[in-house]
Tab-separated table of C-alpha atoms in Angstrom:
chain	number	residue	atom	x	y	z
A	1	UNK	CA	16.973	13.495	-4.744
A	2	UNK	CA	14.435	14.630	-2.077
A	3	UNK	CA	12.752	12.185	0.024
A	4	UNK	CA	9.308	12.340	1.151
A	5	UNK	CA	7.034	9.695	3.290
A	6	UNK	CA	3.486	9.368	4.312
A	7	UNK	CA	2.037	9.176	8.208
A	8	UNK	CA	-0.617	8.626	9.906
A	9	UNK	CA	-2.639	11.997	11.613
A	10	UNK	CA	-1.337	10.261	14.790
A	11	UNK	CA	2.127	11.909	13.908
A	12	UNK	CA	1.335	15.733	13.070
A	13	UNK	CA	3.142	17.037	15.536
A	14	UNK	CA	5.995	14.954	14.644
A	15	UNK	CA	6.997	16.740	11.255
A	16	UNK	CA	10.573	17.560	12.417
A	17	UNK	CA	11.600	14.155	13.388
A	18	UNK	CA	10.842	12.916	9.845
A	19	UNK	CA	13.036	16.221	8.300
A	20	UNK	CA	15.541	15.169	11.169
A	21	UNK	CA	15.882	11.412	9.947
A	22	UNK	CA	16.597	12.903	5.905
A	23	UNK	CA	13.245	13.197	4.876
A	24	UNK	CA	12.931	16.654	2.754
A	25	UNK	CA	8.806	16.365	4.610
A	26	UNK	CA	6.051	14.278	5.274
A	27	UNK	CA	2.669	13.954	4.586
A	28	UNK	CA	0.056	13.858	7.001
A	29	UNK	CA	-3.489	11.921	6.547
A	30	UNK	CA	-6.405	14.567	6.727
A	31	UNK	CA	-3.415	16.879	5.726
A	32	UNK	CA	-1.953	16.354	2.713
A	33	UNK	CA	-3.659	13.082	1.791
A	34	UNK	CA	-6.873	11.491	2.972
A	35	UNK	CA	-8.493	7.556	2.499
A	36	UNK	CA	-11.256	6.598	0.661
A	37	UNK	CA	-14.033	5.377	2.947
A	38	UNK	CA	-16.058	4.430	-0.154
A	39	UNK	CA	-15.991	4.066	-4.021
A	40	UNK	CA	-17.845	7.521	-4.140
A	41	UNK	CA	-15.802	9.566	-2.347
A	42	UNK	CA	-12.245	8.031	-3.756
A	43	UNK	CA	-11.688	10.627	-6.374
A	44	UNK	CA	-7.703	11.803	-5.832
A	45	UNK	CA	-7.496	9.471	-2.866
A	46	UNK	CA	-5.827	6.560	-1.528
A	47	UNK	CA	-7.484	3.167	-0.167
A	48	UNK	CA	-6.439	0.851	2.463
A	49	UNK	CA	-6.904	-2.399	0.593
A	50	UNK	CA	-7.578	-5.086	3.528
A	51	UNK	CA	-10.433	-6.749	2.936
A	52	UNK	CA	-10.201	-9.850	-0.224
A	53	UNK	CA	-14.356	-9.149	-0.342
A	54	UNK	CA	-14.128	-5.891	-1.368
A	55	UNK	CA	-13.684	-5.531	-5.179
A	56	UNK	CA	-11.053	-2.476	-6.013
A	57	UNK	CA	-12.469	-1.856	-9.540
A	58	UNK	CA	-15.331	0.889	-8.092
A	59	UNK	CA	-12.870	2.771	-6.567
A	60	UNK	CA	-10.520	2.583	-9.364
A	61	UNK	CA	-13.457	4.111	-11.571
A	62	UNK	CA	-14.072	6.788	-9.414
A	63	UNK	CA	-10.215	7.955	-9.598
A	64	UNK	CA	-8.221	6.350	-6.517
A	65	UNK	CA	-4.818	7.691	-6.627
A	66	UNK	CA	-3.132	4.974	-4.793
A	67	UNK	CA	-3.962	1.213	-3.273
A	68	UNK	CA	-2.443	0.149	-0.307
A	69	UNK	CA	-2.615	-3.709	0.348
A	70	UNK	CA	-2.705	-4.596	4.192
A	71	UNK	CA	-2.064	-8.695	4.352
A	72	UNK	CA	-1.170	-11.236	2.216
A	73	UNK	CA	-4.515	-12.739	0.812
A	74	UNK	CA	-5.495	-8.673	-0.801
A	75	UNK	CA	-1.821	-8.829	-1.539
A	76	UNK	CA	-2.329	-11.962	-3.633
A	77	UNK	CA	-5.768	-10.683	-5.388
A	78	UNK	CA	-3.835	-7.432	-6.679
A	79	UNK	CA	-2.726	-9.014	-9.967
A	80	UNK	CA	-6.587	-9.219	-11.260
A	81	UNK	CA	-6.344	-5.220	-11.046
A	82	UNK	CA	-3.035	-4.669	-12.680
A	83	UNK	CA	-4.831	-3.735	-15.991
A	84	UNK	CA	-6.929	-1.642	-14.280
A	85	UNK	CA	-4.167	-0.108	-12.285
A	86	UNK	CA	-2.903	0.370	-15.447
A	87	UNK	CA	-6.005	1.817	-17.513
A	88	UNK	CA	-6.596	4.134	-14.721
A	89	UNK	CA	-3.485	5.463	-13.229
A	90	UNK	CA	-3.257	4.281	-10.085
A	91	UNK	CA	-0.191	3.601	-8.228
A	92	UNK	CA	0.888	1.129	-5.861
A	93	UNK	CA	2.306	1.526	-1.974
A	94	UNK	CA	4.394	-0.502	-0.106
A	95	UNK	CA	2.819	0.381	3.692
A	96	UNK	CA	6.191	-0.342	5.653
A	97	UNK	CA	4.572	-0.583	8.629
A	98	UNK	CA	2.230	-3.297	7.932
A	99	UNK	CA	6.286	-5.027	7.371
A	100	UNK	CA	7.247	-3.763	10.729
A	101	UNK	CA	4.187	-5.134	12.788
A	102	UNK	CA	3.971	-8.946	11.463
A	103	UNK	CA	6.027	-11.244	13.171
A	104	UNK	CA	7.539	-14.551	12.032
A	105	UNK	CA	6.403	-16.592	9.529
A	106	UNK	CA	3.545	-14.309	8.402
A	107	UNK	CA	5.824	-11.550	7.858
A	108	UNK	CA	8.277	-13.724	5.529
A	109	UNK	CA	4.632	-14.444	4.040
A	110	UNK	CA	3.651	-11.167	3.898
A	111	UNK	CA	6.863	-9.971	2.492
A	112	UNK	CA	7.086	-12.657	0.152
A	113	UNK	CA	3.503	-11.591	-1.995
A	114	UNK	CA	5.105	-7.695	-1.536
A	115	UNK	CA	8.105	-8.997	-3.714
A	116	UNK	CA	5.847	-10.616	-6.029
A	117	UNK	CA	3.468	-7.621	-6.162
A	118	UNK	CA	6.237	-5.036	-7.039
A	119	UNK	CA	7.278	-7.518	-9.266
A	120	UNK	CA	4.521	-7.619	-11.559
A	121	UNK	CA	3.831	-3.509	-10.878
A	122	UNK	CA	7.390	-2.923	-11.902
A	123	UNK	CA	6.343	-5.201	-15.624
A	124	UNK	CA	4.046	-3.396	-15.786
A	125	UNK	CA	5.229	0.319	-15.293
A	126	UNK	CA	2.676	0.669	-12.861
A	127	UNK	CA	4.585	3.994	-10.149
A	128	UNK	CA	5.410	1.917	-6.699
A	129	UNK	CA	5.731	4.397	-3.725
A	130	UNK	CA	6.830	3.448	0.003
A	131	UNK	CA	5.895	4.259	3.048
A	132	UNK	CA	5.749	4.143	6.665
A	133	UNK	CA	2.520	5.206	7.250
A	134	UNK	CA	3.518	5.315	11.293
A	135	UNK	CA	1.036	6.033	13.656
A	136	UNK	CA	3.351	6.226	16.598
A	137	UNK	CA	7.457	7.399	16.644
A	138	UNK	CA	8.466	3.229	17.056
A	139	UNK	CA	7.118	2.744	13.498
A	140	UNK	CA	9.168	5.441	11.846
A	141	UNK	CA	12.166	4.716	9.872
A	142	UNK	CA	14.923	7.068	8.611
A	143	UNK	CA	15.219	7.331	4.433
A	144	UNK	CA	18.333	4.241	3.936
A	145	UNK	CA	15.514	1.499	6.232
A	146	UNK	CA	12.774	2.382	4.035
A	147	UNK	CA	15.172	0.920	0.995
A	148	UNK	CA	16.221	-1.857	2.570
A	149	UNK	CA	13.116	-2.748	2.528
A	150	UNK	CA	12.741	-2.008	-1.477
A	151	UNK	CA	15.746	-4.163	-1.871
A	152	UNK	CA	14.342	-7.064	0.152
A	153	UNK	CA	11.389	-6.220	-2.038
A	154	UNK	CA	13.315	-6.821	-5.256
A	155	UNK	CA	13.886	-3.509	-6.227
A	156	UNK	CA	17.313	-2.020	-7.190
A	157	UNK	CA	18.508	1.444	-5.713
A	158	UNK	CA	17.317	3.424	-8.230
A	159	UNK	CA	13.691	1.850	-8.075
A	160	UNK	CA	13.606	2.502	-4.275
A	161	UNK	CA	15.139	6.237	-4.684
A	162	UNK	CA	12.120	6.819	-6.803
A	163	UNK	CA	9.921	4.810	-5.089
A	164	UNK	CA	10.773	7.427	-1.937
A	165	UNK	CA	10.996	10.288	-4.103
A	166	UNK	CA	7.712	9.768	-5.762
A	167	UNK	CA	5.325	9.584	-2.658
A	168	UNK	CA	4.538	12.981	-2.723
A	169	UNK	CA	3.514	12.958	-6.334
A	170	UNK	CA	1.783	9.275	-5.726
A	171	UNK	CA	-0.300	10.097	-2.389
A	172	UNK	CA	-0.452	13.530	-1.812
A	173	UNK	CA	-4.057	15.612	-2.762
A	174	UNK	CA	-4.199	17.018	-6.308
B	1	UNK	CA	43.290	-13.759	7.526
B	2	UNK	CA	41.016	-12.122	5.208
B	3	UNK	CA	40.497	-8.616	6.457
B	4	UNK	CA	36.972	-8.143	5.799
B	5	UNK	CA	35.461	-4.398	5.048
B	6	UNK	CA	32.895	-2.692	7.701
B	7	UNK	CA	30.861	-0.494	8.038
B	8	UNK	CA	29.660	1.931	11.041
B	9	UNK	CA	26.011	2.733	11.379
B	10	UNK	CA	24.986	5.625	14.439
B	11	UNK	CA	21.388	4.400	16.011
B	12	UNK	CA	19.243	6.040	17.523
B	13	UNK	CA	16.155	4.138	19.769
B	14	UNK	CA	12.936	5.384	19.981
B	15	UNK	CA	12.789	5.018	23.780
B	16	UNK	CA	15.067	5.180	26.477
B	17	UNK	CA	17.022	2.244	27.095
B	18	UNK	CA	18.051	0.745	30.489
B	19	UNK	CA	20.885	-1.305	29.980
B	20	UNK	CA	24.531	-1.641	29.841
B	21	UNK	CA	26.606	-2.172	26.862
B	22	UNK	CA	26.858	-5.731	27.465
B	23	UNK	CA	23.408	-6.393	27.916
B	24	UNK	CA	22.834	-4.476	24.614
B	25	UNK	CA	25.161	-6.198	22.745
B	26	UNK	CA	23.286	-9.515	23.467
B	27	UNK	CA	20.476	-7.926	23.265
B	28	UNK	CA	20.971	-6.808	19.391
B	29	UNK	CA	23.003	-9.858	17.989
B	30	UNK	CA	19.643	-11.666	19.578
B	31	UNK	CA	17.217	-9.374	17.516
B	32	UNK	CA	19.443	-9.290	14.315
B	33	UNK	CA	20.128	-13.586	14.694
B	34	UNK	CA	16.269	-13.788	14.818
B	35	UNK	CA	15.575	-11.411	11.856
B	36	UNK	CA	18.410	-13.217	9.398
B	37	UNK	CA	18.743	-16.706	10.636
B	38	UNK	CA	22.051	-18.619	11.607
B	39	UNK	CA	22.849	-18.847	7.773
B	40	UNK	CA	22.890	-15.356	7.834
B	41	UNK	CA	24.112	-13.922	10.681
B	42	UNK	CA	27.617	-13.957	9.731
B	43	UNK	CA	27.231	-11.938	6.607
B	44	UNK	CA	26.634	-9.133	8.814
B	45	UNK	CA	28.585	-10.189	12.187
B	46	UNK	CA	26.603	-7.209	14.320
B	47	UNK	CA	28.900	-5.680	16.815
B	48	UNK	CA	28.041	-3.069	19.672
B	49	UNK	CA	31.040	-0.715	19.257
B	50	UNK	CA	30.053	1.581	21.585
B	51	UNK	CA	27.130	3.302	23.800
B	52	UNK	CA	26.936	7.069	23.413
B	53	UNK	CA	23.861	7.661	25.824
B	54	UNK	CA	20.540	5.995	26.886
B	55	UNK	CA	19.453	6.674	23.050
B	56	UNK	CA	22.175	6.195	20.774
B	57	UNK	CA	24.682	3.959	19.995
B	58	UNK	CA	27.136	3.038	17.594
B	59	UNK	CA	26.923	-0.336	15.697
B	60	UNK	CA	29.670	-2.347	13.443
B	61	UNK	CA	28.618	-4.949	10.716
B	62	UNK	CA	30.340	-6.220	7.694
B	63	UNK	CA	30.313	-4.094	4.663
B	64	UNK	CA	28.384	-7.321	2.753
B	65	UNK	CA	26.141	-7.972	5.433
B	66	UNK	CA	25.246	-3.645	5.805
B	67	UNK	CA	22.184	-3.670	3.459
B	68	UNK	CA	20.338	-6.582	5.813
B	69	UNK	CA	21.654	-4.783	8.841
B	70	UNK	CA	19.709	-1.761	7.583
B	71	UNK	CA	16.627	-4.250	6.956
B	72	UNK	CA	16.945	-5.887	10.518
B	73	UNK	CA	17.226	-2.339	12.443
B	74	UNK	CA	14.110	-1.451	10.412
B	75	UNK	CA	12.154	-4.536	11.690
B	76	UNK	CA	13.225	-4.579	15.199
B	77	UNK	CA	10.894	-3.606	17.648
B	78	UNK	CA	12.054	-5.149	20.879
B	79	UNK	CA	15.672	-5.232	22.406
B	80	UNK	CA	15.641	-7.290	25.196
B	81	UNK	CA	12.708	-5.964	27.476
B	82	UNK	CA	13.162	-2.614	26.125
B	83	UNK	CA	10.189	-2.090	23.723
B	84	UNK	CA	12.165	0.751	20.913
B	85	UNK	CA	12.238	1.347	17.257
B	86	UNK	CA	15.169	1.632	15.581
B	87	UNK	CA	16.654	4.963	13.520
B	88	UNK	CA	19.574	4.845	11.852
B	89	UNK	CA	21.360	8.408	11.826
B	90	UNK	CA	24.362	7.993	9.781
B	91	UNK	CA	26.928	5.584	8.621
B	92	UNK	CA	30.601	5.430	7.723
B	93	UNK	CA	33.029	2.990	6.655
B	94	UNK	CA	35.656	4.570	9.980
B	95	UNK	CA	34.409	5.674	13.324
B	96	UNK	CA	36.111	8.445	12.681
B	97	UNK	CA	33.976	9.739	10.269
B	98	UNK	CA	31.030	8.664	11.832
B	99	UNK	CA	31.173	11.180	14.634
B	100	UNK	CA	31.804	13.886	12.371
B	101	UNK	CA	30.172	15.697	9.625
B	102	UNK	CA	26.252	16.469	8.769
B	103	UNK	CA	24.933	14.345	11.713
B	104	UNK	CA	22.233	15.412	13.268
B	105	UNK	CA	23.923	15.644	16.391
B	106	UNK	CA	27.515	16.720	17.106
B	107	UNK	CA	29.138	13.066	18.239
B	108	UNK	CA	32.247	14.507	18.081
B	109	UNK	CA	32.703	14.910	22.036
B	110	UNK	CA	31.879	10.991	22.269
């Protein structure tokens, strides 16, 4: 099974440490994927989900391909979109790095609503992708880390080979 | 005794690390002991095996414990003053096969 993951345009010159670590490539933001900045422009995009204000249903009506929660309170709103998810075809990503960069107890917080999250997505056949979404080489993690963290998530092998296999499909541009 | 089952894992660091293997031994049953807890720190019973160069080394852990290994070397960012992410090459249940093979670096002189 091939392995893709997602970075940040921090890392574009850093292609062949990601094919080095296992990874069959990567794709780049403003490359091979880009983020919604706004409801309008989210057609075949993904959005950053960090702000519990912001209501996801506008961007899931103008065709966002994938949400990725930041913290644990957008974390905990994402079960009033399920449906939506759902109705719409949007997937859900785990952003790794968001993992990597708490500390303490609001990472056992963080990763806490991430189990319950994929939890309910998994119910609810809703495609779950991971990533590390690294914007510098420290945040990068080789293929077997990545589903560690699916296990920790609650997800079985299997789930977390597809979750790794399916990014490309999940994030990258139509 | 129960003999109990390991497994080798070949790190790489993201940055260049100034220490001896001592010093990284503490340094990584610190980081892993903070990630898992006393309750679970001897599930995986971290061991520096040995230190190839400034950026790799090899690591031992039990074979029960090897999945939260994976999941601590993923999450740590610091060892000892030594800010450094964590890769993990390869890993084998022998040494031997460790530094052979499809790594992607020839160990084998180590």
């Amino acid at each position: 099974m091939a392995y893709y993951d997602a970075a940040r345009s921090s890392m574009a010159n850093a292609r062949g440490l990601f094919e080095r670590l296992g990874f069959r490539s990567v794709i780049i933001e403003g490359e091979d994927f880009d983020f919604a900045k706004d409801p309008g422009s989210a057609n075949g995009k993904a959005v950053v989900y960090s702000s519990k204000s912001e209501s996801l249903v506008p961007y899931l009506k103008n065709g966002v391909k994938a949400i990725i929660p930041q913290n644990p309170e957008t974390l905990g709103e994402m079960e009033k979109y399920v449906k939506d998810m759902k109705d719409y075809g949007a997937s859900f990503i785990i952003d790794a790095s968001a993992i990597e960069n708490a500390y303490g107890t609001y990472r056992a917080l963080l990763m806490g609503r991430f189990r319950d999250c994929t939890e309910i997505m998994l119910g609810k056949d809703i495609a779950i992708g991971i990533a590390s979404l690294a914007r510098n080489e420290a945040e990068v993690l080789a293929p077997q880390q990545l589903m560690a963290i699916c296990g920790a998530l609650g997800m079985n092998k299997n789930e977390a080979k597809k979750a790794l296999a399916e990014n490309r499909s999940i994030i990258s541009k139509p | 005794m129960i003999r109990n089952k390991k497994r080798y894992m070949m790190v790489e660091t993201t940055s260049e690390l100034k220490m001896d293997k001592e010093e990284l031994d503490r340094a990584l049953k610190q980081a892993v002991l903070l990630l898992v807890g006393q309750l679970g720190y001897y599930d995986i019973s971290p061991k520096l095996v040995s230190l190839i160069d400034s950026k790799h080394f090899v690591v031992r852990c039990k074979l029960q414990g090897y999945e939260r290994m994976l999941l601590a070397s993923a999450l740590i960012k610091r060892l000892g003053a030594a800010e450094t992410g964590l890769y993990t090459l390869k890993s084998s249940g022998t040494i031997k096969a460790l530094m052979k093979g499809k790594a992607s670096k020839d160990f084998s002189d180590y």
